[in-house]
PDB file of C-alpha atoms in Angstrom:
ATOM      1  CA  ASN A  25       0.000   0.000   0.000  1.00 79.00           C
ATOM      2  CA  ALA A  26       1.232   3.485  -0.851  1.00 85.00           C
ATOM      3  CA  GLY A  27      -0.955   4.951   1.932  1.00 94.00           C
ATOM      4  CA  VAL A  28      -1.820   8.627   1.457  1.00 97.00           C
ATOM      5  CA  THR A  29      -0.049  10.313  -1.445  1.00 97.00           C
ATOM      6  CA  GLN A  30       0.052  14.022  -2.250  1.00 98.00           C
ATOM      7  CA  THR A  31       1.220  15.908  -5.317  1.00 97.00           C
ATOM      8  CA  PRO A  32       3.032  18.150  -5.890  1.00 97.00           C
ATOM      9  CA  LYS A  33       5.583  18.241  -3.052  1.00 97.00           C
ATOM     10  CA  PHE A  34       6.375  21.901  -3.665  1.00 97.00           C
ATOM     11  CA  GLN A  35       4.581  24.662  -5.552  1.00 97.00           C
ATOM     12  CA  VAL A  36       5.119  28.385  -6.068  1.00 97.00           C
ATOM     13  CA  LEU A  37       2.180  30.471  -7.287  1.00 97.00           C
ATOM     14  CA  LYS A  38       1.629  34.117  -8.048  1.00 97.00           C
ATOM     15  CA  THR A  39      -1.232  35.951  -6.406  1.00 98.00           C
ATOM     16  CA  GLY A  40      -4.463  35.278  -8.294  1.00 97.00           C
ATOM     17  CA  GLN A  41      -3.372  32.017  -9.892  1.00 97.00           C
ATOM     18  CA  SER A  42      -5.368  28.855  -9.393  1.00 96.00           C
ATOM     19  CA  MET A  43      -4.211  25.322  -8.750  1.00 96.00           C
ATOM     20  CA  THR A  44      -5.317  21.943  -7.450  1.00 98.00           C
ATOM     21  CA  LEU A  45      -3.512  19.978  -4.752  1.00 98.00           C
ATOM     22  CA  GLN A  46      -3.968  16.281  -5.330  1.00 98.00           C
ATOM     23  CA  CYS A  47      -4.561  13.672  -2.631  1.00 98.00           C
ATOM     24  CA  ALA A  48      -5.125   9.951  -3.056  1.00 98.00           C
ATOM     25  CA  GLN A  49      -5.341   6.993  -0.683  1.00 97.00           C
ATOM     26  CA  ASP A  50      -5.353   3.269  -1.415  1.00 95.00           C
ATOM     27  CA  MET A  51      -6.623   2.045   1.959  1.00 92.00           C
ATOM     28  CA  ASN A  52     -10.336   2.246   1.086  1.00 92.00           C
ATOM     29  CA  HIS A  53     -10.866   4.811   3.851  1.00 91.00           C
ATOM     30  CA  GLU A  54     -14.233   6.535   4.004  1.00 91.00           C
ATOM     31  CA  TYR A  55     -13.019   9.700   5.724  1.00 92.00           C
ATOM     32  CA  MET A  56     -10.612  12.186   4.148  1.00 94.00           C
ATOM     33  CA  SER A  57      -9.536  15.619   5.367  1.00 95.00           C
ATOM     34  CA  TRP A  58      -7.364  18.574   4.403  1.00 97.00           C
ATOM     35  CA  TYR A  59      -5.324  20.517   6.957  1.00 97.00           C
ATOM     36  CA  ARG A  60      -2.955  23.436   6.694  1.00 98.00           C
ATOM     37  CA  GLN A  61       0.064  23.800   8.978  1.00 97.00           C
ATOM     38  CA  ASP A  62       1.429  27.202   9.894  1.00 95.00           C
ATOM     39  CA  PRO A  63       4.181  28.015  12.425  1.00 88.00           C
ATOM     40  CA  GLY A  64       2.806  28.410  15.941  1.00 86.00           C
ATOM     41  CA  MET A  65      -0.717  27.445  14.809  1.00 88.00           C
ATOM     42  CA  GLY A  66      -0.562  23.679  14.677  1.00 92.00           C
ATOM     43  CA  LEU A  67      -2.700  22.060  11.993  1.00 96.00           C
ATOM     44  CA  ARG A  68      -6.086  23.511  11.132  1.00 96.00           C
ATOM     45  CA  LEU A  69      -8.881  21.674   9.332  1.00 95.00           C
ATOM     46  CA  ILE A  70      -9.874  23.163   5.964  1.00 96.00           C
ATOM     47  CA  HIS A  71     -12.441  20.711   4.562  1.00 96.00           C
ATOM     48  CA  TYR A  72     -13.353  17.115   5.165  1.00 94.00           C
ATOM     49  CA  SER A  73     -15.370  14.320   3.563  1.00 94.00           C
ATOM     50  CA  VAL A  74     -17.166  11.357   5.111  1.00 90.00           C
ATOM     51  CA  GLY A  75     -17.600   9.570   1.789  1.00 91.00           C
ATOM     52  CA  ALA A  76     -17.844   9.988  -1.971  1.00 93.00           C
ATOM     53  CA  GLY A  77     -20.116  12.881  -2.837  1.00 94.00           C
ATOM     54  CA  ILE A  78     -20.176  14.265   0.736  1.00 94.00           C
ATOM     55  CA  THR A  79     -18.007  17.174   1.870  1.00 95.00           C
ATOM     56  CA  ASP A  80     -18.182  19.754   4.635  1.00 93.00           C
ATOM     57  CA  GLN A  81     -16.282  22.775   5.890  1.00 94.00           C
ATOM     58  CA  GLY A  82     -13.724  22.747   8.639  1.00 92.00           C
ATOM     59  CA  GLU A  83     -12.248  25.572  10.689  1.00 92.00           C
ATOM     60  CA  VAL A  84     -10.622  27.579   7.851  1.00 95.00           C
ATOM     61  CA  PRO A  85     -12.490  26.876   4.569  1.00 96.00           C
ATOM     62  CA  ASN A  86     -12.408  30.311   2.943  1.00 96.00           C
ATOM     63  CA  GLY A  87     -10.533  30.402  -0.369  1.00 96.00           C
ATOM     64  CA  TYR A  88     -10.618  26.622  -0.837  1.00 98.00           C
ATOM     65  CA  ASN A  89     -12.953  24.238  -2.656  1.00 97.00           C
ATOM     66  CA  VAL A  90     -13.147  20.458  -2.513  1.00 97.00           C
ATOM     67  CA  SER A  91     -15.067  17.655  -4.151  1.00 96.00           C
ATOM     68  CA  ARG A  92     -15.036  13.892  -3.692  1.00 97.00           C
ATOM     69  CA  SER A  93     -16.143  11.933  -6.724  1.00 96.00           C
ATOM     70  CA  THR A  94     -14.388   8.693  -5.712  1.00 96.00           C
ATOM     71  CA  THR A  95     -13.408   7.033  -2.432  1.00 95.00           C
ATOM     72  CA  GLU A  96      -9.732   7.271  -3.357  1.00 97.00           C
ATOM     73  CA  ASP A  97      -9.313  10.929  -4.335  1.00 97.00           C
ATOM     74  CA  PHE A  98      -9.909  14.213  -2.524  1.00 98.00           C
ATOM     75  CA  PRO A  99      -8.463  17.215  -4.409  1.00 98.00           C
ATOM     76  CA  LEU A 100      -8.176  20.694  -2.859  1.00 98.00           C
ATOM     77  CA  ARG A 101      -8.654  23.668  -5.176  1.00 98.00           C
ATOM     78  CA  LEU A 102      -7.351  27.195  -4.706  1.00 97.00           C
ATOM     79  CA  LEU A 103      -9.370  29.354  -7.106  1.00 92.00           C
ATOM     80  CA  SER A 104      -7.451  32.616  -6.660  1.00 96.00           C
ATOM     81  CA  ALA A 105      -4.313  32.181  -4.573  1.00 97.00           C
ATOM     82  CA  ALA A 106      -3.418  34.778  -1.932  1.00 97.00           C
ATOM     83  CA  PRO A 107      -0.173  35.217   0.082  1.00 97.00           C
ATOM     84  CA  SER A 108      -2.139  34.230   3.215  1.00 97.00           C
ATOM     85  CA  GLN A 109      -2.471  30.751   1.705  1.00 98.00           C
ATOM     86  CA  THR A 110       1.282  30.189   1.903  1.00 98.00           C
ATOM     87  CA  SER A 111       1.453  27.091   4.090  1.00 98.00           C
ATOM     88  CA  VAL A 112       2.129  23.377   4.221  1.00 98.00           C
ATOM     89  CA  TYR A 113      -0.946  21.365   3.299  1.00 98.00           C
ATOM     90  CA  PHE A 114      -1.628  17.869   4.587  1.00 98.00           C
ATOM     91  CA  CYS A 115      -4.227  15.394   3.449  1.00 97.00           C
ATOM     92  CA  ALA A 116      -5.364  12.672   5.838  1.00 95.00           C
ATOM     93  CA  SER A 117      -7.644   9.650   5.735  1.00 93.00           C
ATOM     94  CA  SER A 118      -9.234   7.252   8.213  1.00 90.00           C
ATOM     95  CA  TYR A 119     -11.777   4.471   8.491  1.00 84.00           C
ATOM     96  CA  ALA A 120     -15.343   5.186   9.505  1.00 75.00           C
ATOM     97  CA  GLY A 121     -16.827   3.018  12.200  1.00 68.00           C
ATOM     98  CA  LEU A 122     -17.686   2.726  15.830  1.00 60.00           C
ATOM     99  CA  VAL A 123     -14.166   3.134  17.172  1.00 65.00           C
ATOM    100  CA  TYR A 124     -11.835   6.077  17.328  1.00 66.00           C
ATOM    101  CA  ASN A 125      -9.830   5.523  14.205  1.00 73.00           C
ATOM    102  CA  GLU A 126      -6.354   6.766  13.464  1.00 84.00           C
ATOM    103  CA  GLN A 127      -5.926   9.451  10.833  1.00 89.00           C
ATOM    104  CA  PHE A 128      -3.141   8.669   8.364  1.00 92.00           C
ATOM    105  CA  PHE A 129      -1.398  11.743   6.966  1.00 96.00           C
ATOM    106  CA  GLY A 130       0.268  12.252   3.617  1.00 97.00           C
ATOM    107  CA  PRO A 131       3.763  13.776   3.244  1.00 97.00           C
ATOM    108  CA  GLY A 132       2.438  17.278   2.592  1.00 97.00           C
ATOM    109  CA  THR A 133       2.593  19.944  -0.121  1.00 98.00           C
ATOM    110  CA  ARG A 134       4.578  23.109   0.592  1.00 97.00           C
ATOM    111  CA  LEU A 135       2.876  26.023  -1.149  1.00 98.00           C
ATOM    112  CA  THR A 136       4.296  29.521  -1.523  1.00 97.00           C
ATOM    113  CA  VAL A 137       2.148  32.334  -2.913  1.00 97.00           C
ATOM    114  CA  LEU A 138       4.074  35.403  -4.032  1.00 97.00           C
TER     115      LEU A 138
ATOM    116  CA  GLN B  15     -10.000  30.958  19.548  1.00 59.00           C
ATOM    117  CA  GLN B  16      -7.550  28.168  20.232  1.00 67.00           C
ATOM    118  CA  GLN B  17      -9.603  25.282  21.582  1.00 90.00           C
ATOM    119  CA  VAL B  18      -6.534  23.230  22.465  1.00 95.00           C
ATOM    120  CA  LYS B  19      -3.579  25.022  24.055  1.00 96.00           C
ATOM    121  CA  GLN B  20      -0.194  23.318  24.134  1.00 97.00           C
ATOM    122  CA  SER B  21       2.971  24.133  26.071  1.00 97.00           C
ATOM    123  CA  PRO B  22       5.856  24.565  25.933  1.00 97.00           C
ATOM    124  CA  GLN B  23       6.567  25.692  22.367  1.00 96.00           C
ATOM    125  CA  SER B  24      10.026  24.180  22.541  1.00 97.00           C
ATOM    126  CA  LEU B  25      11.748  21.813  24.938  1.00 98.00           C
ATOM    127  CA  ILE B  26      15.327  20.621  25.333  1.00 98.00           C
ATOM    128  CA  VAL B  27      15.962  17.461  27.365  1.00 98.00           C
ATOM    129  CA  GLN B  28      19.110  15.485  28.022  1.00 98.00           C
ATOM    130  CA  LYS B  29      19.312  11.912  26.796  1.00 98.00           C
ATOM    131  CA  GLY B  30      17.773   9.597  29.360  1.00 98.00           C
ATOM    132  CA  GLY B  31      15.624  12.333  30.889  1.00 98.00           C
ATOM    133  CA  ILE B  32      11.851  12.703  31.008  1.00 98.00           C
ATOM    134  CA  SER B  33      10.132  14.937  28.436  1.00 98.00           C
ATOM    135  CA  ILE B  34       6.773  16.396  29.464  1.00 98.00           C
ATOM    136  CA  ILE B  35       4.397  18.258  27.151  1.00 98.00           C
ATOM    137  CA  ASN B  36       1.113  19.674  28.382  1.00 98.00           C
ATOM    138  CA  CYS B  37      -2.213  20.454  26.742  1.00 98.00           C
ATOM    139  CA  ALA B  38      -5.424  22.059  27.952  1.00 98.00           C
ATOM    140  CA  TYR B  39      -8.782  22.096  26.217  1.00 96.00           C
ATOM    141  CA  GLU B  40     -11.975  24.105  26.463  1.00 93.00           C
ATOM    142  CA  ASN B  41     -14.699  22.000  24.892  1.00 92.00           C
ATOM    143  CA  THR B  42     -16.016  19.357  27.312  1.00 92.00           C
ATOM    144  CA  ALA B  43     -17.591  17.522  24.367  1.00 90.00           C
ATOM    145  CA  PHE B  44     -14.148  16.368  23.195  1.00 91.00           C
ATOM    146  CA  ASP B  45     -13.893  12.622  23.741  1.00 88.00           C
ATOM    147  CA  TYR B  46     -10.765  11.536  21.894  1.00 90.00           C
ATOM    148  CA  PHE B  47      -7.275  12.879  22.618  1.00 93.00           C
ATOM    149  CA  PRO B  48      -4.424  11.715  20.356  1.00 93.00           C
ATOM    150  CA  TRP B  49      -0.796  12.756  20.264  1.00 96.00           C
ATOM    151  CA  TYR B  50       0.971  13.024  16.913  1.00 97.00           C
ATOM    152  CA  GLN B  51       4.708  12.988  16.197  1.00 98.00           C
ATOM    153  CA  GLN B  52       6.125  14.805  13.194  1.00 97.00           C
ATOM    154  CA  PHE B  53       9.653  14.628  11.808  1.00 97.00           C
ATOM    155  CA  PRO B  54      10.963  17.369   9.484  1.00 94.00           C
ATOM    156  CA  GLY B  55       9.571  17.082   5.965  1.00 93.00           C
ATOM    157  CA  LYS B  56       7.078  14.392   6.948  1.00 95.00           C
ATOM    158  CA  GLY B  57       3.403  14.260   7.794  1.00 96.00           C
ATOM    159  CA  PRO B  58       2.262  13.767  11.398  1.00 97.00           C
ATOM    160  CA  ALA B  59       1.948  10.177  12.610  1.00 96.00           C
ATOM    161  CA  LEU B  60      -0.178   8.910  15.490  1.00 93.00           C
ATOM    162  CA  LEU B  61       1.920   8.204  18.584  1.00 96.00           C
ATOM    163  CA  ILE B  62      -0.612   7.371  21.286  1.00 94.00           C
ATOM    164  CA  ALA B  63      -4.229   8.278  22.085  1.00 92.00           C
ATOM    165  CA  ILE B  64      -6.575   8.245  25.058  1.00 92.00           C
ATOM    166  CA  ARG B  65     -10.286   8.488  25.757  1.00 88.00           C
ATOM    167  CA  PRO B  66     -11.607  10.369  28.828  1.00 87.00           C
ATOM    168  CA  ASP B  67     -12.860   7.240  30.588  1.00 89.00           C
ATOM    169  CA  VAL B  68      -9.281   6.438  31.670  1.00 91.00           C
ATOM    170  CA  SER B  69      -6.742   8.600  33.504  1.00 94.00           C
ATOM    171  CA  GLU B  70      -3.567   7.147  32.036  1.00 96.00           C
ATOM    172  CA  LYS B  71      -2.398   5.160  29.046  1.00 96.00           C
ATOM    173  CA  LYS B  72       1.084   3.790  28.581  1.00 97.00           C
ATOM    174  CA  GLU B  73       2.724   2.432  25.445  1.00 95.00           C
ATOM    175  CA  GLY B  74       6.392   1.651  25.868  1.00 97.00           C
ATOM    176  CA  ARG B  75       8.230   4.817  26.897  1.00 98.00           C
ATOM    177  CA  PHE B  76       5.225   7.026  26.080  1.00 98.00           C
ATOM    178  CA  THR B  77       2.475   7.792  28.609  1.00 97.00           C
ATOM    179  CA  ILE B  78      -0.591  10.018  28.392  1.00 97.00           C
ATOM    180  CA  SER B  79      -1.935  11.374  31.674  1.00 96.00           C
ATOM    181  CA  PHE B  80      -5.484  12.700  31.536  1.00 96.00           C
ATOM    182  CA  ASN B  81      -7.231  14.948  34.082  1.00 95.00           C
ATOM    183  CA  LYS B  82     -10.877  15.329  33.077  1.00 94.00           C
ATOM    184  CA  SER B  83     -11.838  17.740  35.856  1.00 94.00           C
ATOM    185  CA  ALA B  84      -8.975  20.089  34.999  1.00 96.00           C
ATOM    186  CA  LYS B  85      -9.492  19.614  31.245  1.00 96.00           C
ATOM    187  CA  GLN B  86      -5.809  18.859  30.821  1.00 97.00           C
ATOM    188  CA  PHE B  87      -3.728  16.050  29.397  1.00 97.00           C
ATOM    189  CA  SER B  88      -0.026  15.523  29.021  1.00 98.00           C
ATOM    190  CA  LEU B  89       2.523  13.405  27.214  1.00 98.00           C
ATOM    191  CA  HIS B  90       5.446  11.932  29.154  1.00 98.00           C
ATOM    192  CA  ILE B  91       8.402  10.445  27.304  1.00 98.00           C
ATOM    193  CA  MET B  92      10.536   8.369  29.629  1.00 98.00           C
ATOM    194  CA  ASP B  93      14.244   7.685  28.959  1.00 98.00           C
ATOM    195  CA  SER B  94      14.180  10.241  26.131  1.00 98.00           C
ATOM    196  CA  GLN B  95      16.414   9.389  23.167  1.00 98.00           C
ATOM    197  CA  PRO B  96      17.905  11.536  20.367  1.00 97.00           C
ATOM    198  CA  GLY B  97      15.583   9.725  17.938  1.00 97.00           C
ATOM    199  CA  ASP B  98      12.640  11.227  19.833  1.00 98.00           C
ATOM    200  CA  SER B  99      13.650  14.692  18.608  1.00 98.00           C
ATOM    201  CA  ALA B 100      10.619  15.839  16.621  1.00 98.00           C
ATOM    202  CA  THR B 101       7.600  18.117  16.822  1.00 97.00           C
ATOM    203  CA  TYR B 102       4.747  16.808  18.930  1.00 98.00           C
ATOM    204  CA  PHE B 103       1.120  17.833  18.585  1.00 97.00           C
ATOM    205  CA  CYS B 104      -1.727  17.139  20.944  1.00 97.00           C
ATOM    206  CA  ALA B 105      -5.194  17.063  19.437  1.00 95.00           C
ATOM    207  CA  ALA B 106      -8.822  16.498  20.335  1.00 93.00           C
ATOM    208  CA  SER B 107     -12.008  15.552  18.540  1.00 89.00           C
ATOM    209  CA  ILE B 108     -15.628  14.712  19.090  1.00 83.00           C
ATOM    210  CA  GLY B 109     -17.175  11.432  18.110  1.00 70.00           C
ATOM    211  CA  GLN B 110     -16.071   8.436  16.146  1.00 60.00           C
ATOM    212  CA  GLY B 111     -13.807   8.514  13.125  1.00 57.00           C
ATOM    213  CA  ALA B 112     -11.746  11.425  14.481  1.00 60.00           C
ATOM    214  CA  GLN B 113     -11.736  13.095  11.092  1.00 70.00           C
ATOM    215  CA  LYS B 114     -12.238  16.572  12.623  1.00 84.00           C
ATOM    216  CA  LEU B 115      -9.165  16.916  14.787  1.00 90.00           C
ATOM    217  CA  VAL B 116      -8.430  20.177  16.616  1.00 93.00           C
ATOM    218  CA  PHE B 117      -4.681  20.483  17.123  1.00 95.00           C
ATOM    219  CA  GLY B 118      -2.535  22.247  19.674  1.00 96.00           C
ATOM    220  CA  GLN B 119       0.200  24.604  18.513  1.00 96.00           C
ATOM    221  CA  GLY B 120       2.964  22.013  18.637  1.00 97.00           C
ATOM    222  CA  THR B 121       6.123  21.467  20.722  1.00 98.00           C
ATOM    223  CA  ARG B 122       9.542  21.145  19.152  1.00 97.00           C
ATOM    224  CA  LEU B 123      11.423  18.603  21.278  1.00 98.00           C
ATOM    225  CA  THR B 124      15.200  18.299  21.123  1.00 98.00           C
ATOM    226  CA  ILE B 125      16.980  15.505  22.956  1.00 98.00           C
ATOM    227  CA  ASN B 126      20.662  16.256  23.514  1.00 96.00           C
ATOM    228  CA  PRO B 127      22.998  13.238  23.408  1.00 92.00           C
TER     229      PRO B 127
END
């Protein structure tokens, strides 16, 4: 199993550009989430999904869109990048169920917006 | 509003010593409290987790102590080793699946040989 994979590893954008951060998992997990990590802030939830076709907002959703057409993939879209979106982005996945399931994180995408 | 507050921001411990990281939370509805370990350039990985129906959980050199009345929990690393040098995050969530984690600010731990 590759686990949770993210592409690209690094990206530099200019203000106003758009891009999509890719996330895929091969563990057949129902739940997938996107977090951003900023110094001194920990990780903050952007959007999450409890299954294909179902998404919801997290703590900091503004400026980001998501969709989930398959169980495996959960892309994060920046429609008009801003310098405040400079961050490291992590995708995570976990099983649904009646127990408290571990979230598995991808290796991250480091995004710089100039 | 930071729902989970973590301290200290950074910590230096001698090899063989005890590392202690503390977290406090506001929301009494939280019912799952994991600790994550992150090495540079990597994603966080689950280290150990606890639910509020127990006061302590131990896995090897790692122990979580949980004080429900004080709304605090802490991570103790016994016999700290240089390989433990990493950033540690406490977190909390409500309900099963834990897909909506609220993280603390993180602690950068350095173990000196």
